[in-house]
Amino acid sequence: MPINFTEQSTLHVGIIMDGNGRWATGRGLPRILGHRAGVEAARRVVEAAPDSGVGILTLFAFSSDNWRRPPVEVDALMRLMAVYLQNETPRCVAQGVRLEVIGRRDRLDAKLCAAIAQAEAATAPGRRLWLRMAVDYSARDAILSAARGLPELSRDALERAMGPPLDLLIRTGGERRLSDFQLWESAYAELVFTRTMWPDFDAAALAAALREFRLRDRRFGAVPQVPVYRQQAWLD
Ligand code: IPE
Ligand code: IPE
Ligand code: MG
């Protein structure tokens, strides 16, 4: 049955896939081999997501600030992303995954743009998982460009122009910051930070993050959703 991506029961999970470089250098390997291992982790997580109750998965692959890296690393990342899209398209089609790339396109090379267009067209009917890859993505730029496209600025109009709100935001690699990822959509996201480097992340790590998420009491500014006897205990 096709899922309705706006249904409450399907979660929107965002992942800042961080730690590829440290995973590699810690093993005496060049950073690019960490990025290659990171592609394998992305494949594992995309495969595990739909059966874990994840309906929307937003993966941070390349930030607008990542252009500041050495050109040889940037080139390697661009090539890896194009190869990933080409290789994964048939798998996404078979698994009912709709792939979409968010972020700027005008600074990407023609080969990567063609791979994105091809992957998006081929996977458009997928309804098991909506996979959003953030490439040349900046949350601040995304908010600005959505706001600029509105005839009249209001919170509701901007909310509709932005992507779906995040339920759970995971960052691997040990850092505890958002690095310009989904700043609007994370207004009430639960944050899970793990020291696991992205190339070591797998279905079990995703399941652990989801378990932690389910233990959280999401209040959205309201009062705690806890049993009355526990509220009584606080009064004592
Ligand atoms: C994440 O890993 C991948 C990208 C940002 C493209 P890093 O390359 O940032 O890895 P670390 O943080 O240097 O270990
Ligand atoms: C964030 O990681 C971007 C991606 C994972 C694509 P960075 O490694 O670029 O973030 P900082 O520089 O540590 O904040
Ligand atoms: Mg990093």
CSV table of C-alpha atoms and ligand atoms in Angstrom, one decimal:
chain,number,residue,atom,x,y,z
A,1,MET,CA,0.0,0.0,0.0
A,2,PRO,CA,1.4,3.4,-0.9
A,3,ILE,CA,2.2,5.5,2.2
A,4,ASN,CA,0.9,8.9,2.7
A,5,PHE,CA,4.0,11.0,3.6
A,6,THR,CA,2.0,13.4,5.7
A,7,GLU,CA,0.5,10.6,7.9
A,8,GLN,CA,1.4,11.0,11.6
A,9,SER,CA,2.5,7.4,11.8
A,10,THR,CA,5.4,7.8,9.4
A,11,LEU,CA,8.5,9.5,10.8
A,12,HIS,CA,10.7,12.1,9.2
A,13,VAL,CA,14.3,11.3,10.2
A,14,GLY,CA,17.2,13.6,9.2
A,15,ILE,CA,20.8,12.4,9.4
A,16,ILE,CA,23.9,14.6,9.4
A,17,MET,CA,26.3,11.9,8.1
A,18,ASP,CA,29.4,13.0,9.8
A,19,GLY,CA,32.8,11.4,10.6
A,20,ASN,CA,33.9,9.9,7.3
A,21,GLY,CA,37.2,11.7,7.3
A,22,ARG,CA,38.1,10.7,10.9
A,23,TRP,CA,37.0,7.1,10.3
A,24,ALA,CA,39.5,6.9,7.5
A,25,THR,CA,42.4,8.8,9.0
A,26,GLY,CA,42.0,6.8,12.2
A,27,ARG,CA,42.8,3.8,10.1
A,28,GLY,CA,45.7,5.4,8.3
A,29,LEU,CA,43.6,5.7,5.1
A,30,PRO,CA,43.0,8.8,2.9
A,31,ARG,CA,39.8,10.7,3.7
A,32,ILE,CA,38.2,9.7,0.4
A,33,LEU,CA,38.1,6.1,1.4
A,34,GLY,CA,36.0,7.2,4.4
A,35,HIS,CA,33.6,8.9,2.0
A,36,ARG,CA,33.4,5.6,0.0
A,37,ALA,CA,32.7,3.7,3.2
A,38,GLY,CA,30.1,6.3,4.0
A,39,VAL,CA,28.2,5.5,0.7
A,40,GLU,CA,27.9,1.9,2.0
A,41,ALA,CA,26.4,3.1,5.3
A,42,ALA,CA,23.9,5.3,3.4
A,43,ARG,CA,22.9,2.2,1.4
A,44,ARG,CA,22.3,0.2,4.6
A,45,VAL,CA,20.3,2.9,6.3
A,46,VAL,CA,18.1,3.5,3.2
A,47,GLU,CA,17.4,-0.2,3.1
A,48,ALA,CA,16.5,-0.4,6.8
A,49,ALA,CA,14.5,2.8,7.0
A,50,PRO,CA,11.0,1.8,5.7
A,51,ASP,CA,10.7,-1.2,7.9
A,52,SER,CA,11.7,0.9,10.9
A,53,GLY,CA,8.7,3.2,10.5
A,54,VAL,CA,10.6,5.9,8.7
A,55,GLY,CA,8.6,7.4,5.8
A,56,ILE,CA,10.9,10.3,5.0
A,57,LEU,CA,14.6,10.2,5.3
A,58,THR,CA,16.7,13.4,4.7
A,59,LEU,CA,20.4,12.8,4.5
A,60,PHE,CA,23.0,15.6,4.6
A,61,ALA,CA,25.5,14.6,2.0
A,62,PHE,CA,27.3,17.9,1.1
A,63,SER,CA,26.8,21.3,2.7
A,64,SER,CA,27.2,24.7,1.0
A,65,ASP,CA,30.1,25.2,3.4
A,66,ASN,CA,31.8,22.0,2.2
A,67,TRP,CA,33.0,23.9,-0.9
A,68,ARG,CA,35.7,25.2,1.5
A,69,ARG,CA,37.4,21.8,1.4
A,70,PRO,CA,40.4,21.1,-0.8
A,71,PRO,CA,39.3,20.8,-4.4
A,72,VAL,CA,40.6,17.2,-4.7
A,73,GLU,CA,38.2,16.2,-1.8
A,74,VAL,CA,35.3,18.2,-3.3
A,75,ASP,CA,35.9,16.6,-6.8
A,76,ALA,CA,36.0,13.1,-5.2
A,77,LEU,CA,32.7,13.8,-3.3
A,78,MET,CA,31.0,15.1,-6.5
A,79,ARG,CA,32.1,12.0,-8.4
A,80,LEU,CA,31.0,9.7,-5.6
A,81,MET,CA,27.5,11.3,-5.5
A,82,ALA,CA,27.0,10.9,-9.2
A,83,VAL,CA,28.1,7.2,-9.1
A,84,TYR,CA,25.9,6.7,-6.0
A,85,LEU,CA,22.9,8.1,-7.8
A,86,GLN,CA,23.5,6.0,-11.0
A,87,ASN,CA,24.1,2.8,-9.0
A,88,GLU,CA,21.3,3.2,-6.5
A,89,THR,CA,18.5,4.2,-9.0
A,90,PRO,CA,17.5,0.6,-9.9
A,91,ARG,CA,17.7,-0.4,-6.3
A,92,CYS,CA,15.5,2.6,-5.3
A,93,VAL,CA,13.0,1.7,-8.0
A,94,ALA,CA,12.8,-1.9,-6.9
A,95,GLN,CA,12.4,-0.9,-3.2
A,96,GLY,CA,9.8,1.8,-3.8
A,97,VAL,CA,12.1,4.6,-2.8
A,98,ARG,CA,11.4,8.0,-4.2
A,99,LEU,CA,14.7,10.0,-4.4
A,100,GLU,CA,14.8,13.7,-4.4
A,101,VAL,CA,17.9,16.0,-4.1
A,102,ILE,CA,17.4,19.2,-2.2
A,103,GLY,CA,19.8,22.2,-2.3
A,104,ARG,CA,21.3,24.4,-5.0
A,105,ARG,CA,21.9,22.9,-8.4
A,106,ASP,CA,23.6,25.8,-10.1
A,107,ARG,CA,27.1,25.1,-8.7
A,108,LEU,CA,27.0,21.3,-9.5
A,109,ASP,CA,28.7,20.0,-12.6
A,110,ALA,CA,26.7,18.8,-15.6
A,111,LYS,CA,27.3,15.1,-15.0
A,112,LEU,CA,26.0,15.2,-11.4
A,113,CYS,CA,23.0,17.3,-12.5
A,114,ALA,CA,22.2,14.8,-15.2
A,115,ALA,CA,22.5,11.9,-12.7
A,116,ILE,CA,20.1,13.8,-10.3
A,117,ALA,CA,17.5,14.4,-13.0
A,118,GLN,CA,17.7,10.8,-14.1
A,119,ALA,CA,17.4,9.4,-10.6
A,120,GLU,CA,14.5,11.7,-9.6
A,121,ALA,CA,12.5,10.9,-12.8
A,122,ALA,CA,13.0,7.1,-12.5
A,123,THR,CA,12.2,6.9,-8.8
A,124,ALA,CA,9.2,9.4,-8.8
A,125,PRO,CA,6.5,6.7,-8.4
A,126,GLY,CA,8.2,5.2,-5.2
A,127,ARG,CA,5.9,5.3,-2.1
A,128,ARG,CA,7.7,3.2,0.5
A,129,LEU,CA,10.2,5.9,1.4
A,130,TRP,CA,10.8,9.5,0.4
A,131,LEU,CA,14.6,9.8,0.4
A,132,ARG,CA,15.8,13.4,0.3
A,133,MET,CA,19.6,13.9,-0.3
A,134,ALA,CA,20.8,17.3,0.7
A,135,VAL,CA,23.6,18.4,-1.7
A,136,ASP,CA,25.0,21.9,-1.8
A,137,TYR,CA,22.5,22.5,0.9
A,138,SER,CA,22.3,25.3,3.4
A,139,ALA,CA,19.3,25.6,5.7
A,140,ARG,CA,19.7,29.3,6.0
A,141,ASP,CA,19.7,29.7,2.2
A,142,ALA,CA,16.7,27.3,1.9
A,143,ILE,CA,14.7,29.5,4.3
A,144,LEU,CA,15.7,32.7,2.4
A,145,SER,CA,14.8,31.3,-1.0
A,146,ALA,CA,11.4,30.0,0.3
A,147,ALA,CA,10.7,33.3,1.9
A,148,ARG,CA,11.6,35.2,-1.3
A,149,GLY,CA,9.2,33.0,-3.3
A,150,LEU,CA,6.2,34.0,-1.2
A,151,PRO,CA,3.8,36.8,-2.3
A,152,GLU,CA,3.2,37.6,1.4
A,153,LEU,CA,5.4,36.5,4.3
A,154,SER,CA,3.6,34.7,7.2
A,155,ARG,CA,4.7,31.8,9.4
A,156,ASP,CA,2.0,29.5,7.9
A,157,ALA,CA,2.9,30.4,4.3
A,158,LEU,CA,6.6,29.8,5.1
A,159,GLU,CA,5.8,26.5,6.9
A,160,ARG,CA,4.0,25.3,3.8
A,161,ALA,CA,6.9,26.4,1.5
A,162,MET,CA,9.5,24.6,3.6
A,163,GLY,CA,10.1,20.8,3.7
A,164,PRO,CA,8.2,18.5,6.1
A,165,PRO,CA,9.1,19.0,9.8
A,166,LEU,CA,11.7,16.6,11.2
A,167,ASP,CA,10.7,14.2,14.0
A,168,LEU,CA,14.2,13.0,14.7
A,169,LEU,CA,17.6,14.5,13.8
A,170,ILE,CA,20.6,12.2,14.2
A,171,ARG,CA,24.2,13.4,13.9
A,172,THR,CA,27.0,10.9,13.8
A,173,GLY,CA,30.7,11.6,14.4
A,174,GLY,CA,30.4,13.0,17.9
A,175,GLU,CA,29.9,16.7,17.1
A,176,ARG,CA,26.9,18.4,18.8
A,177,ARG,CA,25.9,21.0,16.3
A,178,LEU,CA,23.6,21.4,13.3
A,179,SER,CA,26.0,22.8,10.8
A,180,ASP,CA,23.3,24.6,8.8
A,181,PHE,CA,21.0,21.5,8.4
A,182,GLN,CA,17.2,21.7,8.5
A,183,LEU,CA,17.1,24.7,10.9
A,184,TRP,CA,13.4,25.5,10.3
A,185,GLU,CA,12.2,21.9,10.0
A,186,SER,CA,14.0,21.0,13.3
A,187,ALA,CA,12.0,23.4,15.4
A,188,TYR,CA,10.6,20.5,17.5
A,189,ALA,CA,12.8,17.6,16.3
A,190,GLU,CA,14.3,15.3,18.9
A,191,LEU,CA,18.1,15.4,18.7
A,192,VAL,CA,20.2,12.3,18.9
A,193,PHE,CA,24.0,12.7,18.8
A,194,THR,CA,26.2,9.6,18.6
A,195,ARG,CA,29.9,9.2,18.6
A,196,THR,CA,29.6,6.4,15.9
A,197,MET,CA,31.4,7.6,12.8
A,198,TRP,CA,29.1,7.5,9.8
A,199,PRO,CA,30.8,4.6,8.0
A,200,ASP,CA,30.1,2.4,11.0
A,201,PHE,CA,26.4,3.4,11.2
A,202,ASP,CA,24.0,0.6,10.3
A,203,ALA,CA,20.4,-0.8,10.8
A,204,ALA,CA,21.1,-1.5,14.5
A,205,ALA,CA,22.4,2.0,15.1
A,206,LEU,CA,19.2,3.4,13.4
A,207,ALA,CA,17.1,1.2,15.5
A,208,ALA,CA,18.9,2.4,18.7
A,209,ALA,CA,18.3,6.0,17.7
A,210,LEU,CA,14.6,5.3,17.1
A,211,ARG,CA,14.3,3.6,20.5
A,212,GLU,CA,15.8,6.6,22.1
A,213,PHE,CA,13.3,8.8,20.1
A,214,ARG,CA,10.4,6.8,21.3
A,215,LEU,CA,11.3,7.3,25.0
A,216,ARG,CA,11.2,11.1,24.6
A,217,ASP,CA,8.2,13.1,25.7
A,218,ARG,CA,7.4,15.4,22.8
A,219,ARG,CA,5.5,18.3,24.4
A,220,PHE,CA,5.5,21.0,21.6
A,221,GLY,CA,5.2,23.6,24.3
A,222,ALA,CA,2.2,21.9,26.1
A,223,VAL,CA,2.2,20.1,29.4
A,224,PRO,CA,4.0,16.7,30.0
A,225,GLN,CA,2.2,13.6,28.6
A,226,VAL,CA,2.9,11.5,31.7
A,227,PRO,CA,0.6,9.5,34.0
A,228,VAL,CA,-1.2,11.4,36.7
A,229,TYR,CA,0.6,9.4,39.5
A,230,ARG,CA,3.9,10.7,38.3
A,231,GLN,CA,2.6,14.3,38.3
A,232,GLN,CA,1.5,13.7,41.9
A,233,ALA,CA,5.0,12.5,42.8
A,234,TRP,CA,6.4,15.9,41.6
A,235,LEU,CA,4.0,17.7,44.0
A,236,ASP,CA,5.3,15.8,47.0
B,1,IPE,C1,31.0,13.8,6.5
B,1,IPE,O1,32.2,13.4,6.9
B,1,IPE,C2,30.9,13.9,5.0
B,1,IPE,C3,30.9,15.3,4.5
B,1,IPE,C4,30.8,16.4,5.2
B,1,IPE,C5,30.9,15.5,3.0
B,1,IPE,P1,33.4,14.4,7.1
B,1,IPE,O2,34.2,14.5,5.8
B,1,IPE,O3,33.0,15.7,7.6
B,1,IPE,O4,34.3,13.7,8.2
B,1,IPE,P2,35.0,14.3,9.4
B,1,IPE,O5,34.1,15.1,10.2
B,1,IPE,O6,36.2,15.1,8.8
B,1,IPE,O7,35.5,13.1,10.2
B,2,IPE,C1,28.1,18.7,8.1
B,2,IPE,O1,29.4,18.1,8.4
B,2,IPE,C2,27.8,18.5,6.6
B,2,IPE,C3,27.6,17.1,6.2
B,2,IPE,C4,27.6,16.0,7.0
B,2,IPE,C5,27.3,16.9,4.8
B,2,IPE,P1,30.7,19.0,8.5
B,2,IPE,O2,31.8,18.1,8.8
B,2,IPE,O3,30.8,19.8,7.2
B,2,IPE,O4,30.4,20.0,9.7
B,2,IPE,P2,31.4,20.9,10.6
B,2,IPE,O5,32.3,21.6,9.7
B,2,IPE,O6,32.1,19.9,11.5
B,2,IPE,O7,30.4,21.8,11.4
B,3,MG,MG,32.8,16.5,9.5
